[in-house]
Short mmCIF file of C-alpha atoms and ligand atoms in Angstrom, two decimals:
data_model
loop_
_atom_site.label_atom_id
_atom_site.label_comp_id
_atom_site.label_asym_id
_atom_site.label_seq_id
_atom_site.Cartn_x
_atom_site.Cartn_y
_atom_site.Cartn_z
CA UNK A 1 3.89 -38.19 216.85
CA UNK A 2 7.19 -39.01 215.16
CA UNK A 3 9.10 -42.04 216.51
CA UNK A 4 12.61 -42.21 215.07
CA UNK A 5 14.78 -45.33 215.44
CA UNK A 6 18.52 -45.60 214.80
CA UNK A 7 19.48 -49.20 213.91
CA UNK A 8 17.32 -51.72 212.05
CA UNK A 9 18.01 -55.14 213.47
CA UNK A 10 16.66 -57.05 216.50
CA UNK A 11 15.90 -54.19 218.91
CA UNK A 12 15.16 -51.50 216.33
CA UNK A 13 12.82 -53.52 214.09
CA UNK A 14 11.06 -55.14 217.09
CA UNK A 15 10.27 -51.65 218.36
CA UNK A 16 9.23 -50.38 214.92
CA UNK A 17 6.94 -53.36 214.20
CA UNK A 18 5.25 -53.31 217.59
CA UNK A 19 4.76 -49.56 217.61
CA UNK A 20 3.22 -49.59 214.14
CA UNK A 21 1.03 -52.61 214.96
CA UNK A 22 -0.33 -50.96 218.10
CA UNK A 23 -0.66 -47.46 216.66
CA UNK A 24 -0.96 -47.51 212.85
CA UNK A 25 -1.24 -43.70 212.78
CA UNK A 26 2.23 -43.30 214.41
CA UNK A 27 4.98 -41.98 212.14
CA UNK A 28 7.77 -44.60 212.52
CA UNK A 29 11.07 -43.86 210.76
CA UNK A 30 14.02 -46.26 210.97
CA UNK A 31 17.57 -45.39 209.87
CA UNK A 32 19.82 -48.35 209.12
CA UNK A 33 23.34 -47.80 207.83
CA UNK A 34 23.58 -51.12 205.94
CA UNK A 35 21.16 -52.62 203.40
CA UNK A 36 20.19 -55.43 205.81
CA UNK A 37 17.48 -55.41 208.43
CA UNK A 38 15.96 -58.09 210.64
CA UNK A 39 18.27 -61.05 210.16
CA UNK A 40 19.59 -63.81 212.39
CA UNK A 41 23.21 -62.97 213.18
CA UNK A 42 23.13 -65.97 215.53
CA UNK A 43 22.68 -68.29 212.56
CA UNK A 44 25.78 -67.11 210.71
CA UNK A 45 28.28 -69.72 212.00
CA UNK A 46 25.92 -72.55 210.98
CA UNK A 47 25.32 -70.96 207.60
CA UNK A 48 29.05 -70.52 207.03
CA UNK A 49 29.55 -74.23 207.74
CA UNK A 50 27.56 -75.04 204.60
CA UNK A 51 28.98 -73.61 201.33
CA UNK A 52 25.72 -74.31 199.48
CA UNK A 53 23.49 -72.14 201.70
CA UNK A 54 23.09 -68.51 200.68
CA UNK A 55 23.73 -66.04 203.53
CA UNK A 56 20.41 -64.38 202.77
CA UNK A 57 18.62 -67.49 204.14
CA UNK A 58 19.11 -65.73 207.46
CA UNK A 59 16.96 -62.73 206.61
CA UNK A 60 13.88 -62.99 208.79
CA UNK A 61 11.90 -60.20 207.09
CA UNK A 62 13.23 -58.22 204.14
CA UNK A 63 13.15 -54.41 204.08
CA UNK A 64 10.36 -54.17 201.47
CA UNK A 65 7.96 -56.12 203.75
CA UNK A 66 8.44 -53.56 206.53
CA UNK A 67 7.84 -50.77 204.03
CA UNK A 68 4.98 -52.20 201.99
CA UNK A 69 3.09 -54.41 204.46
CA UNK A 70 3.79 -52.63 207.74
CA UNK A 71 3.96 -49.06 206.47
CA UNK A 72 7.23 -48.38 208.32
CA UNK A 73 9.39 -45.64 206.81
CA UNK A 74 12.55 -47.75 206.72
CA UNK A 75 15.56 -45.96 205.27
CA UNK A 76 18.46 -48.32 204.61
CA UNK A 77 21.88 -46.95 203.64
CA UNK A 78 21.35 -44.08 206.13
CA UNK A 79 24.00 -43.62 208.79
CA UNK A 80 23.09 -41.37 211.72
CA UNK A 81 26.10 -39.33 212.83
CA UNK A 82 24.73 -36.96 215.42
CA UNK A 83 21.88 -36.53 217.86
CA UNK A 84 20.98 -32.90 218.59
CA UNK A 85 19.03 -33.00 221.81
CA UNK A 86 18.31 -29.25 221.97
CA UNK A 87 16.34 -29.13 218.71
CA UNK A 88 15.37 -32.85 218.87
CA UNK A 89 16.86 -33.81 215.51
CA UNK A 90 19.22 -36.46 214.20
CA UNK A 91 21.57 -35.84 211.31
CA UNK A 92 23.58 -38.20 209.14
CA UNK A 93 24.76 -39.18 205.68
CA UNK A 94 23.33 -41.61 203.15
CA UNK A 95 25.39 -44.23 201.37
CA UNK A 96 25.38 -41.91 198.32
CA UNK A 97 26.96 -39.17 200.47
CA UNK A 98 23.84 -37.00 200.89
CA UNK A 99 23.35 -35.29 204.25
CA UNK A 100 19.98 -35.72 206.00
CA UNK A 101 18.30 -34.26 209.07
CA UNK A 102 15.04 -35.30 210.70
CA UNK A 103 13.23 -34.17 213.82
CA UNK A 104 11.81 -36.58 216.39
CA UNK A 105 9.32 -36.59 219.25
CA UNK A 106 10.70 -39.86 220.66
CA UNK A 107 14.01 -41.41 219.68
CA UNK A 108 15.30 -44.98 220.09
CA UNK A 109 19.02 -45.72 219.86
CA UNK A 110 19.31 -49.38 218.81
CA UNK A 111 22.76 -49.29 217.25
CA UNK A 112 23.95 -52.67 218.59
CA UNK A 113 27.58 -53.57 219.16
CA UNK A 114 30.75 -53.80 217.07
CA UNK A 115 33.58 -56.33 217.14
CA UNK A 116 36.57 -55.32 219.23
CA UNK A 117 39.71 -54.80 217.15
CA UNK A 118 42.95 -55.47 219.01
CA UNK A 119 45.40 -52.55 218.94
CA UNK A 120 47.96 -54.31 216.72
CA UNK A 121 49.17 -53.87 213.13
CA UNK A 122 47.46 -55.86 210.41
CA UNK A 123 43.89 -56.01 211.73
CA UNK A 124 42.51 -54.59 208.45
CA UNK A 125 44.55 -56.70 206.01
CA UNK A 126 42.69 -58.61 203.29
CA UNK A 127 41.66 -61.97 204.73
CA UNK A 128 41.39 -60.66 208.30
CA UNK A 129 37.70 -61.08 209.11
CA UNK A 130 35.15 -60.12 211.77
CA UNK A 131 31.69 -61.64 212.18
CA UNK A 132 28.95 -59.27 213.30
CA UNK A 133 26.83 -58.00 210.44
CA UNK A 134 25.22 -60.10 207.70
CA UNK A 135 27.58 -58.35 205.29
CA UNK A 136 30.51 -59.77 207.34
CA UNK A 137 29.04 -63.24 206.86
CA UNK A 138 28.73 -62.72 203.10
CA UNK A 139 32.33 -61.44 202.98
CA UNK A 140 33.68 -64.50 204.85
CA UNK A 141 31.69 -66.90 202.70
CA UNK A 142 32.89 -65.30 199.46
CA UNK A 143 36.49 -65.15 200.71
CA UNK A 144 36.53 -68.85 201.63
CA UNK A 145 35.17 -69.76 198.21
CA UNK A 146 37.44 -67.50 196.15
CA UNK A 147 40.62 -68.33 198.08
CA UNK A 148 39.99 -72.01 198.66
CA UNK A 149 40.80 -71.58 202.37
CA UNK A 150 42.32 -74.72 203.87
CA UNK A 151 43.93 -73.23 206.97
CA UNK A 152 42.60 -70.53 209.30
CA UNK A 153 43.54 -68.85 212.55
CA UNK A 154 40.91 -67.64 215.02
CA UNK A 155 41.95 -64.97 217.50
CA UNK A 156 39.69 -65.40 220.56
CA UNK A 157 38.06 -68.40 222.27
CA UNK A 158 34.64 -67.08 223.27
CA UNK A 159 31.35 -68.56 222.11
CA UNK A 160 31.37 -67.04 218.61
CA UNK A 161 35.00 -68.12 218.11
CA UNK A 162 34.07 -71.67 219.20
CA UNK A 163 30.98 -71.81 216.99
CA UNK A 164 33.17 -70.67 214.11
CA UNK A 165 35.92 -73.22 214.79
CA UNK A 166 33.29 -75.93 214.42
CA UNK A 167 31.92 -74.31 211.23
CA UNK A 168 35.38 -74.17 209.68
CA UNK A 169 36.20 -77.75 210.68
CA UNK A 170 32.97 -78.87 209.05
CA UNK A 171 34.35 -77.45 205.82
CA UNK A 172 37.57 -79.41 206.30
CA UNK A 173 39.59 -76.33 207.24
CA UNK A 174 42.52 -76.72 209.61
CA UNK A 175 41.97 -74.36 212.58
CA UNK A 176 44.30 -72.90 215.21
CA UNK A 177 42.90 -70.66 217.97
CA UNK A 178 44.94 -68.21 219.99
CA UNK A 179 44.33 -65.69 222.77
CA UNK A 180 46.45 -63.77 225.27
CA UNK A 181 44.71 -64.88 228.51
CA UNK A 182 45.92 -68.26 229.74
CA UNK A 183 42.59 -69.72 230.90
CA UNK A 184 40.18 -71.41 228.49
CA UNK A 185 36.59 -70.16 229.10
CA UNK A 186 37.57 -68.21 232.24
CA UNK A 187 33.93 -67.56 233.24
CA UNK A 188 33.30 -71.29 233.48
CA UNK A 189 34.04 -73.68 236.36
CA UNK A 190 37.41 -75.34 235.51
CA UNK A 191 35.97 -78.89 235.50
CA UNK A 192 33.31 -77.93 232.97
CA UNK A 193 35.73 -75.82 230.91
CA UNK A 194 38.10 -78.76 230.74
CA UNK A 195 35.33 -81.00 229.31
CA UNK A 196 34.76 -78.40 226.55
CA UNK A 197 38.49 -78.03 225.88
CA UNK A 198 38.97 -81.80 225.55
CA UNK A 199 36.20 -82.05 222.96
CA UNK A 200 37.49 -79.08 220.95
CA UNK A 201 41.01 -80.55 220.90
CA UNK A 202 39.66 -84.00 220.03
CA UNK A 203 38.31 -82.43 216.84
CA UNK A 204 41.81 -81.42 215.83
CA UNK A 205 41.64 -77.74 216.82
CA UNK A 206 44.97 -76.38 218.08
CA UNK A 207 44.31 -74.25 221.17
CA UNK A 208 47.00 -71.72 222.11
CA UNK A 209 45.86 -69.85 225.23
CA UNK A 210 48.25 -67.42 226.94
CA UNK A 211 50.02 -66.03 223.85
CA UNK A 212 50.25 -62.26 223.48
CA UNK A 213 49.53 -61.33 219.87
CA UNK A 214 51.92 -58.74 218.43
CA UNK A 215 50.81 -58.24 214.81
CA UNK A 216 49.29 -59.81 211.72
CA UNK A 217 51.32 -59.80 208.50
CA UNK A 218 50.54 -60.91 204.98
CA UNK A 219 53.08 -62.41 202.57
CA UNK A 220 52.10 -63.94 199.21
CA UNK A 221 48.47 -64.37 200.25
CA UNK A 222 49.34 -66.09 203.53
CA UNK A 223 48.52 -64.35 206.81
CA UNK A 224 50.85 -64.74 209.73
CA UNK A 225 49.63 -64.12 213.30
CA UNK A 226 52.78 -63.12 215.14
CA UNK A 227 52.84 -63.86 218.86
CA UNK A 228 55.63 -63.20 221.34
CA UNK A 229 56.84 -66.79 221.23
CA UNK A 230 55.34 -68.36 218.10
CA UNK A 231 53.67 -67.63 214.75
CA UNK A 232 50.49 -69.12 213.29
CA UNK A 233 49.66 -69.14 209.59
CA UNK A 234 46.52 -69.36 207.49
CA UNK A 235 44.84 -67.91 204.41
CA UNK A 236 42.19 -66.40 206.69
CA UNK A 237 42.25 -64.91 210.20
CA UNK A 238 39.01 -64.41 212.14
CA UNK A 239 39.17 -61.93 215.00
CA UNK A 240 36.49 -62.84 217.56
CA UNK A 241 37.59 -61.33 220.86
CA UNK A 242 34.23 -59.87 221.83
CA UNK A 243 32.09 -56.86 221.06
CA UNK A 244 31.70 -53.33 222.41
CA UNK A 245 28.49 -51.29 222.54
CA UNK A 246 27.94 -48.73 219.78
CA UNK A 247 27.37 -45.92 222.25
CA UNK A 248 29.42 -43.12 220.64
CA UNK A 249 26.34 -41.23 219.36
CA UNK A 250 24.85 -41.28 222.85
CA UNK A 251 28.12 -40.29 224.51
CA UNK A 252 28.62 -37.36 222.14
CA UNK A 253 25.04 -36.26 222.86
CA UNK A 254 25.90 -36.20 226.59
CA UNK A 255 23.80 -39.22 227.60
CA UNK A 256 24.89 -41.24 230.62
CA UNK A 257 26.81 -44.47 230.05
CA UNK A 258 26.83 -47.60 232.24
CA UNK A 259 29.01 -50.72 232.52
CA UNK A 260 31.36 -51.38 229.57
CA UNK A 261 30.32 -47.95 228.19
CA UNK A 262 26.86 -49.25 227.26
CA UNK A 263 24.10 -46.62 227.20
CA UNK A 264 22.58 -46.40 230.70
CA UNK A 265 18.83 -47.02 230.68
CA UNK A 266 16.25 -47.29 233.45
CA UNK A 267 13.73 -50.14 233.71
CA UNK A 268 11.53 -48.30 231.17
CA UNK A 269 14.52 -48.29 228.74
CA UNK A 270 14.75 -44.50 229.03
CA UNK A 271 18.20 -42.96 228.81
CA UNK A 272 19.20 -39.96 230.91
CA UNK A 273 17.14 -37.91 228.40
CA UNK A 274 13.46 -38.89 228.91
CA UNK A 275 12.67 -38.41 225.18
CA UNK A 276 15.40 -40.86 224.16
CA UNK A 277 15.27 -44.63 224.68
CA UNK A 278 17.91 -47.24 224.07
CA UNK A 279 17.59 -51.02 223.61
CA UNK A 280 19.63 -54.07 222.63
CA UNK A 281 23.39 -54.56 222.52
CA UNK A 282 24.15 -50.83 222.80
CA UNK A 283 22.29 -50.50 226.14
CA UNK A 284 22.83 -51.82 229.65
CA UNK A 285 20.31 -53.77 231.76
CA UNK A 286 19.62 -54.74 235.37
CA UNK A 287 20.82 -58.13 236.54
CA UNK A 288 18.01 -59.99 238.29
CA UNK A 289 20.36 -61.66 240.78
CA UNK A 290 22.48 -58.67 241.81
CA UNK A 291 19.98 -55.90 241.00
CA UNK A 292 22.93 -54.00 239.58
CA UNK A 293 23.55 -52.64 236.11
CA UNK A 294 25.22 -55.06 233.73
CA UNK A 295 25.92 -55.43 230.02
CA UNK A 296 25.11 -58.71 228.27
CA UNK A 297 24.81 -58.46 224.48
CA UNK A 298 22.31 -61.21 223.59
CA UNK A 299 19.34 -61.50 221.27
CA UNK A 300 16.27 -62.12 223.42
CA UNK A 301 16.80 -59.11 225.61
CA UNK A 302 17.26 -56.94 222.48
CA UNK A 303 13.92 -58.09 221.07
CA UNK A 304 12.16 -57.76 224.42
CA UNK A 305 13.58 -54.30 225.09
CA UNK A 306 12.48 -53.23 221.60
CA UNK A 307 8.89 -54.22 222.43
CA UNK A 308 9.00 -52.45 225.77
CA UNK A 309 10.27 -49.24 224.14
CA UNK A 310 7.40 -49.33 221.64
CA UNK A 311 4.88 -49.73 224.47
CA UNK A 312 6.44 -46.91 226.47
CA UNK A 313 6.55 -44.56 223.50
CA UNK A 314 2.81 -45.22 223.24
CA UNK A 315 2.38 -44.29 226.91
CA UNK A 316 2.00 -47.75 228.51
CA UNK A 317 4.72 -47.47 231.23
CA UNK A 318 6.10 -50.98 230.76
CA UNK A 319 9.07 -52.05 232.90
CA UNK A 320 11.51 -54.82 231.97
CA UNK A 321 12.49 -56.89 234.96
CA UNK A 322 16.07 -57.59 233.95
CA UNK A 323 18.30 -60.36 232.74
CA UNK A 324 19.89 -63.44 234.26
CA UNK A 325 22.61 -63.66 231.62
CA UNK A 326 21.17 -66.96 230.39
CA UNK A 327 23.15 -68.20 227.40
CA UNK A 328 23.75 -71.40 225.51
CA UNK A 329 25.99 -72.44 222.65
CA UNK A 330 26.99 -75.56 220.78
CA UNK A 331 30.52 -76.64 220.04
CA UNK A 332 30.85 -79.91 218.16
CA UNK A 333 28.83 -82.51 220.08
CA UNK A 334 28.62 -80.41 223.26
CA UNK A 335 25.92 -78.11 224.53
CA UNK A 336 27.26 -75.43 226.90
CA UNK A 337 24.87 -73.37 229.01
CA UNK A 338 24.81 -70.92 231.88
CA UNK A 339 22.46 -68.69 233.82
CA UNK A 340 23.08 -66.27 236.69
CA UNK A 341 26.41 -65.81 238.44
CA UNK A 342 29.51 -67.94 238.77
CA UNK A 343 31.07 -68.09 242.24
CA UNK A 344 33.61 -65.33 241.51
CA UNK A 345 30.90 -62.97 240.28
CA UNK A 346 28.76 -63.92 243.28
CA UNK A 347 31.57 -63.01 245.66
CA UNK A 348 32.19 -59.71 243.86
CA UNK A 349 28.47 -58.93 244.18
CA UNK A 350 28.66 -59.37 247.96
CA UNK A 351 27.20 -62.86 248.33
CA UNK A 352 28.83 -65.64 250.34
CA UNK A 353 28.87 -68.32 247.64
CA UNK A 354 29.07 -72.08 248.01
CA UNK A 355 29.26 -74.21 244.88
CA UNK A 356 29.32 -77.83 243.77
CA UNK A 357 30.00 -79.73 240.57
CA UNK A 358 28.12 -82.98 240.00
CA UNK A 359 28.26 -85.48 237.19
CA UNK A 360 24.94 -86.96 236.15
CA UNK A 361 23.35 -88.39 233.02
CA UNK A 362 21.01 -87.18 230.34
CA UNK A 363 18.81 -90.31 230.48
CA UNK A 364 17.80 -92.89 233.09
CA UNK A 365 20.42 -95.32 234.37
CA UNK A 366 19.51 -98.30 232.17
CA UNK A 367 18.35 -96.33 229.16
CA UNK A 368 20.60 -96.69 226.10
CA UNK A 369 22.36 -93.68 224.60
CA UNK A 370 22.71 -91.77 227.86
CA UNK A 371 25.39 -89.03 227.94
CA UNK A 372 27.24 -87.35 230.79
CA UNK A 373 26.08 -83.97 232.05
CA UNK A 374 28.23 -81.84 234.33
CA UNK A 375 26.36 -79.32 236.49
CA UNK A 376 27.94 -76.50 238.47
CA UNK A 377 25.52 -74.83 240.89
CA UNK A 378 26.17 -71.78 243.05
CA UNK A 379 24.13 -70.72 246.09
CA UNK A 380 24.38 -68.09 248.80
CA UNK A 381 25.28 -69.29 252.31
CA UNK A 382 23.66 -66.26 253.94
CA UNK A 383 20.23 -66.35 252.27
CA UNK A 384 20.16 -69.86 250.77
CA UNK A 385 19.37 -68.26 247.40
CA UNK A 386 20.18 -69.95 244.13
CA UNK A 387 22.71 -67.69 242.35
CA UNK A 388 23.72 -69.48 239.17
CA UNK A 389 24.06 -72.69 237.18
CA UNK A 390 26.40 -73.85 234.43
CA UNK A 391 26.04 -77.09 232.48
CA UNK A 392 27.92 -79.02 229.80
CA UNK A 393 26.91 -82.23 228.07
CA UNK A 394 26.09 -83.88 224.80
CA UNK A 395 22.33 -83.79 225.25
CA UNK A 396 19.70 -82.39 227.55
CA UNK A 397 21.65 -79.26 228.49
CA UNK A 398 20.42 -76.48 226.20
CA UNK A 399 16.82 -76.34 227.35
CA UNK A 400 17.40 -77.71 230.84
CA UNK A 401 19.11 -74.40 231.70
CA UNK A 402 15.73 -72.67 231.43
CA UNK A 403 14.53 -74.23 234.70
CA UNK A 404 17.19 -72.54 236.88
CA UNK A 405 16.81 -69.37 234.79
CA UNK A 406 13.15 -69.22 235.83
CA UNK A 407 14.13 -70.04 239.42
CA UNK A 408 16.51 -67.06 239.40
CA UNK A 409 13.73 -64.78 238.16
CA UNK A 410 11.59 -66.08 241.03
CA UNK A 411 14.49 -65.46 243.48
CA UNK A 412 14.18 -69.07 244.69
CA UNK A 413 16.36 -70.58 247.36
CA UNK A 414 18.29 -73.75 246.50
CA UNK A 415 15.99 -75.56 248.94
CA UNK A 416 12.87 -74.39 247.13
CA UNK A 417 14.40 -75.26 243.76
CA UNK A 418 15.24 -78.76 245.03
CA UNK A 419 11.50 -79.26 245.70
CA UNK A 420 10.43 -78.41 242.13
CA UNK A 421 8.39 -81.04 240.34
CA UNK A 422 10.57 -81.55 237.25
CA UNK A 423 9.64 -83.99 234.50
CA UNK A 424 10.95 -87.54 234.34
CA UNK A 425 10.84 -90.36 231.80
CA UNK A 426 13.84 -92.63 231.05
CA UNK A 427 14.70 -91.22 227.57
CA UNK A 428 14.93 -87.67 228.97
CA UNK A 429 16.51 -87.78 232.43
CA UNK A 430 17.20 -89.86 235.51
CA UNK A 431 14.32 -89.84 238.01
CA UNK A 432 16.30 -87.25 239.96
CA UNK A 433 16.97 -84.69 237.26
CA UNK A 434 20.68 -83.61 237.17
CA UNK A 435 19.56 -80.17 238.39
CA UNK A 436 17.79 -81.66 241.40
CA UNK A 437 20.82 -83.83 242.23
CA UNK A 438 22.96 -80.69 242.08
CA UNK A 439 20.54 -78.75 244.30
CA UNK A 440 20.41 -81.62 246.85
CA UNK A 441 24.22 -81.72 246.97
CA UNK A 442 24.57 -77.95 247.23
CA UNK A 443 22.12 -77.79 250.15
CA UNK A 444 24.63 -79.76 252.24
CA UNK A 445 27.04 -76.84 251.89
CA UNK A 446 24.65 -73.99 252.64
C1 LIG B 1 27.95 -64.66 215.02
C2 LIG B 1 26.98 -64.27 216.08
C3 LIG B 1 26.30 -65.24 216.79
C4 LIG B 1 25.40 -64.89 217.78
N1 LIG B 1 24.75 -65.88 218.45
C5 LIG B 1 23.85 -65.56 219.40
C6 LIG B 1 23.12 -66.58 220.08
O1 LIG B 1 23.27 -67.77 219.80
N2 LIG B 1 22.24 -66.19 221.05
C7 LIG B 1 22.02 -64.88 221.37
O2 LIG B 1 21.21 -64.60 222.24
N3 LIG B 1 22.71 -63.90 220.73
C8 LIG B 1 23.60 -64.19 219.76
N4 LIG B 1 24.27 -63.20 219.10
C9 LIG B 1 24.05 -61.80 219.52
C10 LIG B 1 22.82 -61.20 218.85
O3 LIG B 1 22.94 -61.31 217.46
C11 LIG B 1 22.70 -59.75 219.28
O4 LIG B 1 22.53 -59.71 220.68
C12 LIG B 1 21.52 -59.03 218.62
O5 LIG B 1 21.67 -59.02 217.22
C13 LIG B 1 21.45 -57.59 219.13
O6 LIG B 1 20.50 -56.88 218.42
P1 LIG B 1 20.58 -55.30 218.31
O7 LIG B 1 19.39 -54.88 217.51
O8 LIG B 1 20.76 -54.70 219.64
O9 LIG B 1 21.94 -54.98 217.55
P2 LIG B 1 22.45 -55.38 216.10
O10 LIG B 1 21.90 -56.68 215.69
O11 LIG B 1 23.93 -55.21 216.13
O12 LIG B 1 21.81 -54.24 215.17
C14 LIG B 1 22.19 -52.90 215.26
C15 LIG B 1 21.97 -52.26 213.91
O13 LIG B 1 22.23 -50.87 214.01
C16 LIG B 1 22.88 -50.43 212.85
N5 LIG B 1 23.59 -49.18 213.17
C17 LIG B 1 24.62 -49.05 214.04
N6 LIG B 1 25.00 -47.75 214.10
C18 LIG B 1 24.20 -47.06 213.24
C19 LIG B 1 24.12 -45.69 212.86
N7 LIG B 1 24.91 -44.78 213.41
N8 LIG B 1 23.18 -45.33 211.96
C20 LIG B 1 22.35 -46.25 211.40
N9 LIG B 1 22.39 -47.58 211.72
C21 LIG B 1 23.30 -47.97 212.64
C22 LIG B 1 23.80 -51.59 212.49
O14 LIG B 1 24.16 -51.56 211.14
C23 LIG B 1 22.93 -52.80 212.84
O15 LIG B 1 22.17 -53.27 211.74
C24 LIG B 1 25.17 -63.52 218.09
C25 LIG B 1 25.85 -62.53 217.38
C26 LIG B 1 26.75 -62.89 216.38
C27 LIG B 1 27.46 -61.82 215.63
#
């Protein structure tokens, strides 16, 4: 059997490795348009913060290891341009311009996502950067070195934009951030968002939310981001306004699309064509709280879906349960985390949400070094179910979010969650963990 995979990063290489490990006789062919496979895109902001670290530190397993040790037919520099479902082939062009065609028995589309480019002039000027592929990281690193960047503008204020503002500040670069929507971190409860905003501003970042961007211009090596009512200047502009799924191949092949035009897959990761699977950032998923289709481009689900596809190609009938949208990021001294729904999403999904915000501490009352933690918790008045949690604080946030994430998978009520036997010792939490305090408070409103 021939298992063909388009895309050689998290989802694609997870599927290839697992399939080959479980069935060494399987013919596994991976097409990757770049020269890079299996690297940590998530590590790029931290790598960029340190001029002495080579970008290739982030390669988890180089291409030759997949070829020589795992016997995977990995073809880098091969871009797939068409899927022909009738004759079960894919066609494309190599980096040298040679056309190729290959037939498949089972196909996996693992093409990931691409940065969104705003529809304005100047988005491809030299010095205007995007951060998605490892090659993008190398390009930014080289540009900063060669142009001695001292001032940069970031368009966007999402998690990658915020991780990058910290990375640039660490290199002593002056940073201004701008976006058209007026609200900073609109998915976050305003009290928590305001804690993040204060810290970002305290580090000297200029935040300009609510400014429509008209164009980017370049004069004498200086880029100018032109807004309706002001201009911002820098030697480098990073556009980080989100990503969109690379679903064009699937769309052209007539496969069904889901939310945000991600490729629609069932719980077995099958597309609307049973011989074709899709996994990772290009595909949708089921939300474990709403049960509905959603699109959340994050790393764990890409790796997990890759494994499940490999098992299913080998006839195991594995289902993936779904995602809670659990995410965490760091910005300066803060850890910012969420899982499940915020109250607006809960309302849109048909729940009757109640929510609270509590302020607690990362360590016991009298223990030195304790930091504030803000917790926002959302529950459903009708069923008592826990629907979502957000947290911000200087310590004890990143991994604490995993407890409510598990509770969401178990469909726990807030009451049941409040009874959980969570760990306590003074250096790690108050005796009533901040999550338990939040659950106890929320119960009063349900
Ligand atoms: C800066 C940054 C920070 C991040 N931080 C985090 C984090 O902290 N936590 C987290 O969970 N996630 C994070 N992510 C997201 C995470 O990296 C992605 O969710 C994950 O890489 C998705 O894996 P994937 O295999 O689906 O797609 P990708 O990693 O995008 O890989 C898709 C591959 O397909 C190739 N491809 C596309 N089209 C074709 C074609 N037609 N032919 C051949 N090859 C093709 C691409 O070149 C690419 O190599 C971050 C992403 C970035 C960019």
